[in-house]
Amino acid sequence: MPNPSVEDIKAMVFQLPLGELIVLMAEIEEKVENFTMMQLADTGFDEWNDPEEDIYELET
């Protein structure tokens, strides 16, 4: 069975009762927020990957 298209999914979603639609929207919003925060956090760790900034690595 092929994956449903976006239009197929929208048609199914719009058939949901209002309460279920509200719950689904909240879950989607949370997932998008988490994804966005992870992308932002990922850029903050770039400086940690700089070997010249590795002040805790002891040379022996």
Coordinates of C-alpha atoms in Angstrom, one line a residue:
M1 CA 0.0 0.0 0.0
P2 CA 1.5 3.4 -1.0
N3 CA 2.0 6.1 1.5
P4 CA -1.0 8.5 1.7
S5 CA -0.6 11.9 0.0
V6 CA -0.8 15.1 2.0
E7 CA -4.2 15.7 0.4
D8 CA -5.3 12.2 1.6
I9 CA -4.1 13.0 5.2
K10 CA -5.8 16.4 5.1
A11 CA -9.1 14.8 4.1
M12 CA -8.9 12.4 7.0
V13 CA -7.9 15.0 9.5
F14 CA -10.8 17.3 8.5
Q15 CA -13.2 14.4 9.3
L16 CA -12.1 14.3 12.9
P17 CA -14.4 15.5 15.6
L18 CA -13.4 18.9 17.0
G19 CA -12.0 17.5 20.3
E20 CA -9.7 15.1 18.5
L21 CA -8.6 17.8 16.1
I22 CA -7.7 20.1 19.0
V23 CA -5.6 17.3 20.6
L24 CA -3.9 16.5 17.2
M25 CA -3.1 20.2 16.7
A26 CA -1.5 20.4 20.1
E27 CA 0.6 17.3 19.5
I28 CA 1.7 18.6 16.1
E29 CA 2.6 22.0 17.6
E30 CA 4.7 20.3 20.3
K31 CA 6.6 18.2 17.8
V32 CA 7.3 21.3 15.6
E33 CA 8.5 23.3 18.7
N34 CA 10.7 20.5 19.8
F35 CA 12.2 20.1 16.3
T36 CA 12.8 23.8 16.1
M37 CA 14.5 23.9 19.5
M38 CA 16.7 21.0 18.6
Q39 CA 17.8 22.7 15.5
L40 CA 18.6 25.9 17.5
A41 CA 20.4 23.9 20.1
D42 CA 22.5 22.0 17.5
T43 CA 24.0 25.3 16.3
G44 CA 25.1 26.1 19.9
F45 CA 27.3 23.0 20.0
D46 CA 29.4 23.9 16.9
E47 CA 32.0 25.6 19.0
W48 CA 32.4 22.5 21.2
N49 CA 33.5 20.6 18.1
D50 CA 36.5 23.0 17.5
P51 CA 39.7 21.0 18.4
E52 CA 41.5 24.3 19.2
E53 CA 39.0 25.1 21.9
D54 CA 39.5 21.7 23.7
I55 CA 40.9 23.1 26.9
Y56 CA 40.2 20.0 28.9
E57 CA 42.3 17.7 26.7
L58 CA 45.6 17.1 28.4
E59 CA 48.7 16.7 26.2
T60 CA 51.1 14.2 27.5

